[in-house]
mmCIF file of C-alpha atoms and ligand atoms in Angstrom:
data_model
loop_
_atom_site.group_PDB
_atom_site.id
_atom_site.type_symbol
_atom_site.label_atom_id
_atom_site.label_comp_id
_atom_site.label_asym_id
_atom_site.label_seq_id
_atom_site.Cartn_x
_atom_site.Cartn_y
_atom_site.Cartn_z
ATOM 1 C CA MET A 13 0.142 -10.393 -17.814
ATOM 2 C CA ALA A 14 -1.045 -9.959 -14.239
ATOM 3 C CA LEU A 15 1.164 -7.769 -12.071
ATOM 4 C CA ILE A 16 0.522 -10.071 -9.118
ATOM 5 C CA SER A 17 -0.704 -13.612 -9.009
ATOM 6 C CA ALA A 18 -1.328 -15.673 -5.906
ATOM 7 C CA GLU A 19 -1.876 -19.404 -6.335
ATOM 8 C CA ASN A 20 -3.248 -21.432 -3.442
ATOM 9 C CA VAL A 21 -1.384 -19.377 -0.883
ATOM 10 C CA SER A 22 -1.473 -20.406 2.762
ATOM 11 C CA LYS A 23 0.344 -18.911 5.709
ATOM 12 C CA GLU A 24 0.701 -20.494 9.089
ATOM 13 C CA TYR A 25 2.337 -18.815 12.073
ATOM 14 C CA HIS A 26 3.933 -20.852 14.845
ATOM 15 C CA THR A 27 4.280 -19.365 18.291
ATOM 16 C CA GLY A 28 5.580 -22.026 20.655
ATOM 17 C CA GLU A 29 3.020 -24.845 20.619
ATOM 18 C CA ILE A 30 0.336 -22.736 19.003
ATOM 19 C CA SER A 31 -0.100 -22.513 15.256
ATOM 20 C CA THR A 32 -2.425 -20.049 13.534
ATOM 21 C CA LYS A 33 -3.643 -20.437 9.972
ATOM 22 C CA ALA A 34 -3.677 -16.801 8.915
ATOM 23 C CA LEU A 35 -4.323 -17.525 5.208
ATOM 24 C CA ARG A 36 -5.949 -20.607 3.698
ATOM 25 C CA ASP A 37 -5.628 -21.480 0.034
ATOM 26 C CA VAL A 38 -5.947 -17.945 -1.312
ATOM 27 C CA SER A 39 -5.757 -17.341 -5.089
ATOM 28 C CA PHE A 40 -6.205 -14.125 -7.076
ATOM 29 C CA GLU A 41 -4.648 -11.960 -9.760
ATOM 30 C CA ILE A 42 -4.078 -8.214 -9.779
ATOM 31 C CA GLU A 43 -3.764 -6.282 -13.026
ATOM 32 C CA PRO A 44 -1.348 -3.387 -13.620
ATOM 33 C CA ALA A 45 -2.720 0.087 -12.785
ATOM 34 C CA SER A 46 -5.655 -1.318 -10.841
ATOM 35 C CA PHE A 47 -7.129 0.043 -7.600
ATOM 36 C CA VAL A 48 -7.696 -2.862 -5.286
ATOM 37 C CA SER A 49 -8.882 -3.306 -1.730
ATOM 38 C CA PHE A 50 -8.611 -6.273 0.628
ATOM 39 C CA VAL A 51 -11.353 -6.026 3.200
ATOM 40 C CA GLY A 52 -12.360 -8.055 6.211
ATOM 41 C CA PRO A 53 -12.647 -7.858 9.969
ATOM 42 C CA SER A 54 -9.671 -7.671 12.300
ATOM 43 C CA GLY A 55 -7.773 -10.978 12.264
ATOM 44 C CA SER A 56 -9.033 -12.022 8.813
ATOM 45 C CA GLY A 57 -5.513 -12.034 7.310
ATOM 46 C CA LYS A 58 -5.231 -8.641 5.572
ATOM 47 C CA THR A 59 -1.857 -7.665 7.020
ATOM 48 C CA THR A 60 -0.475 -11.160 6.493
ATOM 49 C CA LEU A 61 -1.463 -11.037 2.838
ATOM 50 C CA LEU A 62 -0.069 -7.545 2.224
ATOM 51 C CA ASN A 63 3.190 -8.617 3.888
ATOM 52 C CA LEU A 64 3.441 -11.549 1.469
ATOM 53 C CA ILE A 65 2.723 -9.349 -1.552
ATOM 54 C CA GLY A 66 5.282 -6.816 -0.267
ATOM 55 C CA CYS A 67 7.978 -9.515 0.070
ATOM 56 C CA LEU A 68 8.221 -8.929 3.815
ATOM 57 C CA ASP A 69 7.361 -12.571 4.501
ATOM 58 C CA LYS A 70 6.974 -15.841 2.595
ATOM 59 C CA PRO A 71 3.980 -18.142 2.216
ATOM 60 C CA THR A 72 3.956 -21.511 3.985
ATOM 61 C CA GLN A 73 2.346 -23.037 0.899
ATOM 62 C CA GLY A 74 1.509 -21.831 -2.578
ATOM 63 C CA LYS A 75 3.113 -19.246 -4.784
ATOM 64 C CA ILE A 76 3.044 -15.479 -5.152
ATOM 65 C CA ARG A 77 4.444 -13.850 -8.248
ATOM 66 C CA VAL A 78 5.007 -10.096 -8.323
ATOM 67 C CA ASP A 79 6.075 -8.392 -11.535
ATOM 68 C CA GLY A 80 7.314 -11.675 -12.989
ATOM 69 C CA LYS A 81 9.285 -12.762 -9.918
ATOM 70 C CA THR A 82 8.367 -15.611 -7.593
ATOM 71 C CA VAL A 83 8.632 -14.076 -4.145
ATOM 72 C CA HIS A 84 9.563 -17.408 -2.570
ATOM 73 C CA ASP A 85 12.758 -17.656 -4.610
ATOM 74 C CA LEU A 86 14.263 -14.375 -3.401
ATOM 75 C CA ASN A 87 16.762 -14.434 -0.559
ATOM 76 C CA ARG A 88 16.783 -11.700 2.092
ATOM 77 C CA LYS A 89 19.046 -9.343 0.203
ATOM 78 C CA GLN A 90 17.314 -9.886 -3.137
ATOM 79 C CA SER A 91 13.900 -9.225 -1.650
ATOM 80 C CA ALA A 92 15.154 -5.999 -0.045
ATOM 81 C CA VAL A 93 16.458 -4.784 -3.407
ATOM 82 C CA PHE A 94 13.265 -5.921 -5.155
ATOM 83 C CA ARG A 95 11.113 -4.134 -2.557
ATOM 84 C CA GLY A 96 13.014 -0.901 -3.069
ATOM 85 C CA SER A 97 12.643 -1.026 -6.831
ATOM 86 C CA VAL A 98 9.017 -2.134 -7.161
ATOM 87 C CA PHE A 99 7.059 -1.009 -4.080
ATOM 88 C CA GLY A 100 6.011 2.083 -2.227
ATOM 89 C CA PHE A 101 4.496 1.629 1.233
ATOM 90 C CA ILE A 102 1.908 3.661 3.145
ATOM 91 C CA PHE A 103 1.236 2.938 6.812
ATOM 92 C CA GLN A 104 -1.669 3.315 9.193
ATOM 93 C CA ALA A 105 0.328 5.514 11.568
ATOM 94 C CA PHE A 106 1.821 7.640 8.731
ATOM 95 C CA ASN A 107 5.392 6.827 9.889
ATOM 96 C CA LEU A 108 6.873 10.192 8.939
ATOM 97 C CA PHE A 109 10.137 11.322 10.519
ATOM 98 C CA PRO A 110 9.135 13.979 13.064
ATOM 99 C CA VAL A 111 12.381 15.948 12.731
ATOM 100 C CA LEU A 112 12.217 16.191 8.943
ATOM 101 C CA THR A 113 10.068 18.610 6.963
ATOM 102 C CA ALA A 114 7.373 17.333 4.601
ATOM 103 C CA TYR A 115 9.798 17.914 1.721
ATOM 104 C CA GLU A 116 12.595 15.992 3.441
ATOM 105 C CA ASN A 117 10.276 13.116 4.314
ATOM 106 C CA VAL A 118 9.316 12.759 0.643
ATOM 107 C CA GLU A 119 12.941 13.090 -0.460
ATOM 108 C CA TYR A 120 14.126 10.373 1.931
ATOM 109 C CA PRO A 121 13.437 7.293 -0.270
ATOM 110 C CA LEU A 122 15.325 8.910 -3.148
ATOM 111 C CA VAL A 123 18.355 9.295 -0.904
ATOM 112 C CA MET A 124 18.152 5.906 0.804
ATOM 113 C CA VAL A 125 16.620 3.519 -1.700
ATOM 114 C CA LYS A 126 17.481 4.984 -5.057
ATOM 115 C CA ASN A 127 20.762 6.595 -4.099
ATOM 116 C CA GLU A 128 19.780 9.509 -6.305
ATOM 117 C CA PRO A 129 22.195 12.498 -6.573
ATOM 118 C CA ALA A 130 20.988 15.760 -5.001
ATOM 119 C CA SER A 131 20.732 17.571 -8.322
ATOM 120 C CA GLY A 132 18.057 15.226 -9.663
ATOM 121 C CA ARG A 133 16.003 14.977 -6.499
ATOM 122 C CA SER A 134 14.260 18.287 -6.087
ATOM 123 C CA GLU A 135 12.295 18.195 -9.340
ATOM 124 C CA GLN A 136 10.922 14.746 -8.476
ATOM 125 C CA VAL A 137 10.054 15.694 -4.899
ATOM 126 C CA LEU A 138 8.297 18.907 -5.935
ATOM 127 C CA LYS A 139 6.355 17.096 -8.646
ATOM 128 C CA VAL A 140 4.814 14.535 -6.271
ATOM 129 C CA LEU A 141 4.218 17.165 -3.580
ATOM 130 C CA GLU A 142 2.261 19.151 -6.142
ATOM 131 C CA ALA A 143 0.360 16.050 -7.293
ATOM 132 C CA VAL A 144 -0.885 15.394 -3.737
ATOM 133 C CA GLY A 145 -1.730 19.073 -3.201
ATOM 134 C CA MET A 146 0.894 19.667 -0.513
ATOM 135 C CA LEU A 147 3.361 22.002 -2.165
ATOM 136 C CA ALA A 148 2.381 24.877 0.130
ATOM 137 C CA GLN A 149 3.079 22.715 3.206
ATOM 138 C CA LYS A 150 6.486 21.478 2.083
ATOM 139 C CA ASP A 151 8.492 23.180 4.832
ATOM 140 C CA LYS A 152 6.231 22.074 7.695
ATOM 141 C CA ARG A 153 7.132 19.285 10.059
ATOM 142 C CA PRO A 154 4.640 16.440 10.676
ATOM 143 C CA ASP A 155 3.462 17.896 14.006
ATOM 144 C CA GLN A 156 2.327 21.003 12.123
ATOM 145 C CA LEU A 157 0.124 18.943 9.777
ATOM 146 C CA SER A 158 -3.329 17.378 10.210
ATOM 147 C CA GLY A 159 -3.798 13.594 9.941
ATOM 148 C CA GLY A 160 -5.096 13.883 6.389
ATOM 149 C CA GLN A 161 -2.173 16.112 5.398
ATOM 150 C CA LYS A 162 0.309 13.669 6.944
ATOM 151 C CA GLN A 163 -1.167 10.840 4.928
ATOM 152 C CA ARG A 164 -0.948 12.964 1.758
ATOM 153 C CA ILE A 165 2.752 13.398 2.456
ATOM 154 C CA ALA A 166 3.032 9.648 3.004
ATOM 155 C CA VAL A 167 1.334 9.078 -0.374
ATOM 156 C CA ALA A 168 3.871 11.439 -1.993
ATOM 157 C CA ARG A 169 6.722 9.610 -0.253
ATOM 158 C CA ALA A 170 5.411 6.257 -1.528
ATOM 159 C CA LEU A 171 5.236 7.596 -5.093
ATOM 160 C CA VAL A 172 8.489 9.533 -5.355
ATOM 161 C CA THR A 173 10.515 6.502 -6.482
ATOM 162 C CA ARG A 174 7.857 5.836 -9.170
ATOM 163 C CA PRO A 175 7.050 2.327 -7.966
ATOM 164 C CA LYS A 176 4.836 -0.018 -9.982
ATOM 165 C CA LEU A 177 2.886 -0.810 -6.883
ATOM 166 C CA VAL A 178 1.881 0.953 -3.673
ATOM 167 C CA LEU A 179 0.826 -1.137 -0.682
ATOM 168 C CA ALA A 180 -1.185 0.510 2.072
ATOM 169 C CA ASP A 181 -2.217 -1.497 5.133
ATOM 170 C CA GLU A 182 -5.259 0.247 6.676
ATOM 171 C CA PRO A 183 -4.041 3.679 5.546
ATOM 172 C CA THR A 184 -7.184 5.412 6.800
ATOM 173 C CA ALA A 185 -7.586 3.756 10.190
ATOM 174 C CA ASN A 186 -6.389 6.896 12.020
ATOM 175 C CA LEU A 187 -8.544 9.327 10.019
ATOM 176 C CA ASP A 188 -12.157 10.448 10.330
ATOM 177 C CA ARG A 189 -14.554 9.161 7.652
ATOM 178 C CA LYS A 190 -14.518 12.226 5.406
ATOM 179 C CA THR A 191 -10.723 12.588 5.501
ATOM 180 C CA ALA A 192 -10.400 8.833 4.977
ATOM 181 C CA VAL A 193 -12.471 8.950 1.800
ATOM 182 C CA ASP A 194 -10.534 12.030 0.596
ATOM 183 C CA VAL A 195 -7.209 10.216 1.052
ATOM 184 C CA ILE A 196 -8.463 7.110 -0.795
ATOM 185 C CA ARG A 197 -9.739 9.308 -3.644
ATOM 186 C CA LEU A 198 -6.351 11.014 -3.753
ATOM 187 C CA MET A 199 -4.740 7.577 -4.084
ATOM 188 C CA ARG A 200 -7.107 6.795 -6.946
ATOM 189 C CA ASP A 201 -6.204 10.084 -8.663
ATOM 190 C CA MET A 202 -2.518 9.181 -8.262
ATOM 191 C CA ARG A 203 -3.215 5.816 -9.893
ATOM 192 C CA ASP A 204 -4.776 7.723 -12.813
ATOM 193 C CA GLU A 205 -1.837 10.129 -13.027
ATOM 194 C CA PHE A 206 1.108 7.749 -12.545
ATOM 195 C CA ASP A 207 -0.446 4.380 -13.587
ATOM 196 C CA THR A 208 0.687 2.994 -10.250
ATOM 197 C CA THR A 209 -1.239 0.003 -8.924
ATOM 198 C CA PHE A 210 -2.637 0.649 -5.452
ATOM 199 C CA ILE A 211 -3.532 -2.131 -3.031
ATOM 200 C CA PHE A 212 -4.993 -1.117 0.305
ATOM 201 C CA SER A 213 -6.683 -2.895 3.156
ATOM 202 C CA THR A 214 -9.545 -1.625 5.260
ATOM 203 C CA HIS A 215 -12.396 -2.802 7.427
ATOM 204 C CA ASP A 216 -14.380 0.388 6.758
ATOM 205 C CA GLN A 217 -17.381 0.024 4.387
ATOM 206 C CA GLY A 218 -17.252 3.643 3.206
ATOM 207 C CA VAL A 219 -13.551 3.423 2.392
ATOM 208 C CA MET A 220 -13.860 0.074 0.657
ATOM 209 C CA ALA A 221 -16.623 1.461 -1.597
ATOM 210 C CA GLU A 222 -13.971 3.613 -3.311
ATOM 211 C CA ALA A 223 -12.074 0.577 -4.643
ATOM 212 C CA GLU A 224 -12.493 -0.784 -8.166
ATOM 213 C CA VAL A 225 -11.755 -4.344 -7.161
ATOM 214 C CA ILE A 226 -12.733 -5.666 -3.733
ATOM 215 C CA HIS A 227 -11.425 -8.928 -2.309
ATOM 216 C CA THR A 228 -13.115 -9.975 0.918
ATOM 217 C CA LEU A 229 -11.239 -12.062 3.473
ATOM 218 C CA GLU A 230 -12.822 -13.965 6.313
ATOM 219 C CA ASP A 231 -10.881 -16.149 8.695
ATOM 220 C CA GLY A 232 -7.966 -16.372 6.243
ATOM 221 C CA GLN A 233 -10.085 -17.332 3.252
ATOM 222 C CA LEU A 234 -10.891 -15.240 0.213
ATOM 223 C CA ILE A 235 -14.660 -15.533 0.273
ATOM 224 C CA HIS A 236 -15.633 -13.004 -2.380
ATOM 225 C CA SER A 237 -14.076 -10.986 -5.201
ATOM 226 C CA GLU A 238 -15.881 -8.199 -6.954
ATOM 227 C CA LYS A 239 -15.029 -5.843 -9.783
ATOM 228 C CA ARG A 240 -16.796 -2.477 -9.762
ATOM 229 C CA LEU A 241 -16.267 -0.499 -12.911
ATOM 230 C CA ALA A 242 -18.101 2.679 -11.989
ATOM 231 C CA HIS A 243 -16.973 3.932 -8.604
ATOM 232 C CA THR A 244 -19.241 5.906 -6.333
ATOM 233 C CA THR A 245 -19.225 9.667 -6.452
ATOM 234 C CA GLU A 246 -21.488 10.030 -3.448
ATOM 235 C CA GLU A 247 -20.324 12.413 -0.776
ATOM 236 C CA PRO A 248 -19.095 10.618 2.335
ATOM 237 C CA LYS A 249 -21.397 10.878 5.335
HETATM 238 P P1 ADP B 301 -5.761 -8.473 9.928
HETATM 239 O O1 ADP B 301 -4.679 -7.626 9.361
HETATM 240 O O2 ADP B 301 -6.886 -8.730 8.972
HETATM 241 O O3 ADP B 301 -6.250 -7.977 11.240
HETATM 242 P P2 ADP B 301 -3.622 -10.406 10.412
HETATM 243 O O4 ADP B 301 -3.053 -10.797 9.098
HETATM 244 O O5 ADP B 301 -2.872 -9.430 11.221
HETATM 245 O O6 ADP B 301 -5.146 -9.953 10.207
HETATM 246 O O7 ADP B 301 -3.812 -11.715 11.301
HETATM 247 C C1 ADP B 301 -4.405 -12.914 10.836
HETATM 248 C C2 ADP B 301 -4.270 -13.978 11.927
HETATM 249 O O8 ADP B 301 -2.897 -14.322 12.088
HETATM 250 C C3 ADP B 301 -4.769 -13.517 13.293
HETATM 251 O O9 ADP B 301 -5.332 -14.623 13.933
HETATM 252 C C4 ADP B 301 -3.489 -13.095 13.989
HETATM 253 O O10 ADP B 301 -3.599 -13.226 15.377
HETATM 254 C C5 ADP B 301 -2.467 -14.050 13.428
HETATM 255 N N1 ADP B 301 -1.114 -13.472 13.342
HETATM 256 C C6 ADP B 301 -0.763 -12.361 12.625
HETATM 257 N N2 ADP B 301 0.561 -12.129 12.714
HETATM 258 C C7 ADP B 301 1.063 -13.101 13.518
HETATM 259 C C8 ADP B 301 2.383 -13.416 13.992
HETATM 260 N N3 ADP B 301 3.447 -12.682 13.654
HETATM 261 N N4 ADP B 301 2.518 -14.490 14.803
HETATM 262 C C9 ADP B 301 1.449 -15.247 15.141
HETATM 263 N N5 ADP B 301 0.198 -15.024 14.722
HETATM 264 C C10 ADP B 301 -0.015 -13.970 13.921
HETATM 265 MG MG1 MG B 302 -3.962 -5.779 9.956
#
């Protein structure tokens, strides 16, 4: 069964008198353990769509099912609990706590979301820090890390609760091209290691080329979907 299915999803925003159709009749399915990108220019609806998948908002029309649940049917509290149990999130601006070390940033979701006792936490934190190649940096604070290193920590933080699904809205927008491609390849390696589905958005051609499934949005419509079985191994320019 698909991990996510969207059926004829539309989203309209209303600001005073003005209404904006951010998504128009979008349908797709996403399989477990896939590596998927939504691409399109600024304003094409990428963030809106990721917010719907991540249960941060609801469609105006149509239906989104995530892991067997219809997102529309969840109330505020239920969707918060569902989010915590199913998703990890990665952000464009990294969103690490500046006063916490890399280790403490990764540990945070285990404390807050999973309410995990201290004894069980350290093994899990160290395991994901090692997986993203950041064990040696664990005691550094974000301001002592490069952009690429910060995003590696953010990837570890998204994975530490072992979510089924990681959502990343333009995770490479603040990175140079080579670092961007490195971070996306790291995400793909993490998919291979943990079987976590990754969904990311980008408007960068080089970054999007790393995805295995590419959905292209234009003006709120899904205009093209493409499956690429062999991903590029070319060095980024
Ligand atoms: P992208 O992430 O691809 O840049 P968005 O999903 O942010 O696109 O935006 C799609 C459209 O919806 C744009 O026209 C944008 O201005 C509009 N939009 C996004 N969020 C809101 C909002 N909260 N209120 C009103 N309009 C919005
Ligand atoms: Mg956006």
